[in-house]
């Protein structure tokens, strides 16, 4: 992933199969998955460095701090460690796992 050319993480995900962007604020987008299992406006769970990040959108994270992104479009493909059993989960909408860079590394 080359995030040096963009400021928004959503730009990196633009054009991925089953991914569409929804404007959530001026100049900021949220990622939504579209598949036969989910509604088009269904927001995926977001995890950052192994921690659930409730209420966050991908553009809340500066693109130049991201090392890797994992996209799981349904609960069937989401690894167990990124599942939520609290009943309020949007797991049916998929999961985005973001790994950030260690500070000081290029």
Coordinates of N, CA, C and O in Angstrom, one line a residue, residues 9-10 22-25 28-32 43-44 46 48 53-62 96 98:
X9 N -7.2 7.9 4.0 CA -7.1 6.4 3.9 C -8.2 5.9 2.9 O -8.0 4.9 2.2
X10 N -9.3 6.6 2.8 CA -10.4 6.2 1.9 C -9.9 6.2 0.5 O -10.4 5.3 -0.3
X22 N -18.8 6.7 1.4 CA -20.0 7.5 1.8 C -19.4 8.8 2.5 O -18.6 8.7 3.5
X23 N -19.8 9.9 2.0 CA -19.3 11.2 2.6 C -19.9 11.3 4.0 O -21.1 11.3 4.2
X24 N -19.1 11.4 5.0 CA -19.6 11.5 6.4 C -19.3 12.9 7.0 O -19.9 13.3 8.0
X25 N -18.4 13.7 6.4 CA -18.1 15.0 6.8 C -17.4 15.7 5.6 O -17.1 15.1 4.7
X28 N -14.3 14.1 4.2 CA -14.0 12.9 5.0 C -15.1 11.8 4.5 O -16.2 12.1 4.3
X29 N -14.6 10.6 4.3 CA -15.4 9.5 3.9 C -15.4 8.4 4.8 O -14.4 8.2 5.5
X30 N -16.5 7.6 4.8 CA -16.5 6.4 5.5 C -16.6 5.2 4.5 O -17.1 5.4 3.4
X31 N -16.1 4.1 4.9 CA -16.2 2.9 4.0 C -17.4 2.1 4.3 O -17.7 1.9 5.5
X32 N -18.1 1.7 3.3 CA -19.2 0.7 3.4 C -18.9 -0.4 2.5 O -18.4 -0.3 1.4
X43 N -22.2 -0.1 7.8 CA -20.8 0.3 8.3 C -20.1 -0.9 8.9 O -20.6 -1.5 9.8
X44 N -18.9 -1.2 8.4 CA -18.1 -2.3 9.0 C -17.6 -1.9 10.4 O -17.4 -0.8 10.7
X46 N -14.5 -1.4 12.8 CA -13.1 -1.0 12.6 C -12.3 -1.4 13.8 O -12.7 -1.1 14.9
X48 N -8.2 -1.2 15.2 CA -6.9 -0.5 15.0 C -5.9 -1.2 16.0 O -6.1 -1.2 17.2
X53 N -12.4 -0.1 17.5 CA -12.5 1.4 17.4 C -13.9 1.8 17.1 O -14.2 2.1 16.0
X54 N -14.8 1.7 18.1 CA -16.2 2.1 17.9 C -16.4 3.5 17.4 O -15.8 4.4 18.0
X55 N -17.3 3.7 16.4 CA -17.6 5.0 16.0 C -16.6 5.7 15.1 O -16.8 6.8 14.7
X56 N -15.5 5.0 14.8 CA -14.5 5.6 13.9 C -14.8 5.3 12.5 O -15.4 4.3 12.1
X57 N -14.3 6.2 11.6 CA -14.3 6.0 10.2 C -12.9 5.9 9.7 O -12.0 6.4 10.4
X58 N -12.6 5.3 8.5 CA -11.2 5.2 8.1 C -10.5 6.5 7.9 O -9.3 6.6 8.2
X59 N -11.2 7.6 7.5 CA -10.5 8.9 7.3 C -10.2 9.6 8.7 O -9.6 10.6 8.7
X60 N -10.6 9.0 9.8 CA -10.2 9.5 11.1 C -8.7 9.1 11.4 O -8.1 9.7 12.3
X61 N -8.1 8.3 10.6 CA -6.8 7.8 10.8 C -5.9 8.4 9.6 O -6.2 8.1 8.4
X62 N -4.8 9.1 9.9 CA -4.0 9.6 8.8 C -3.4 8.5 8.0 O -2.8 7.5 8.6
X96 N -13.0 -4.1 9.1 CA -11.7 -3.5 8.6 C -10.7 -3.5 9.7 O -11.0 -3.0 10.8
X98 N -7.0 -2.3 10.8 CA -5.9 -1.4 10.4 C -4.7 -1.6 11.4 O -4.9 -1.6 12.6

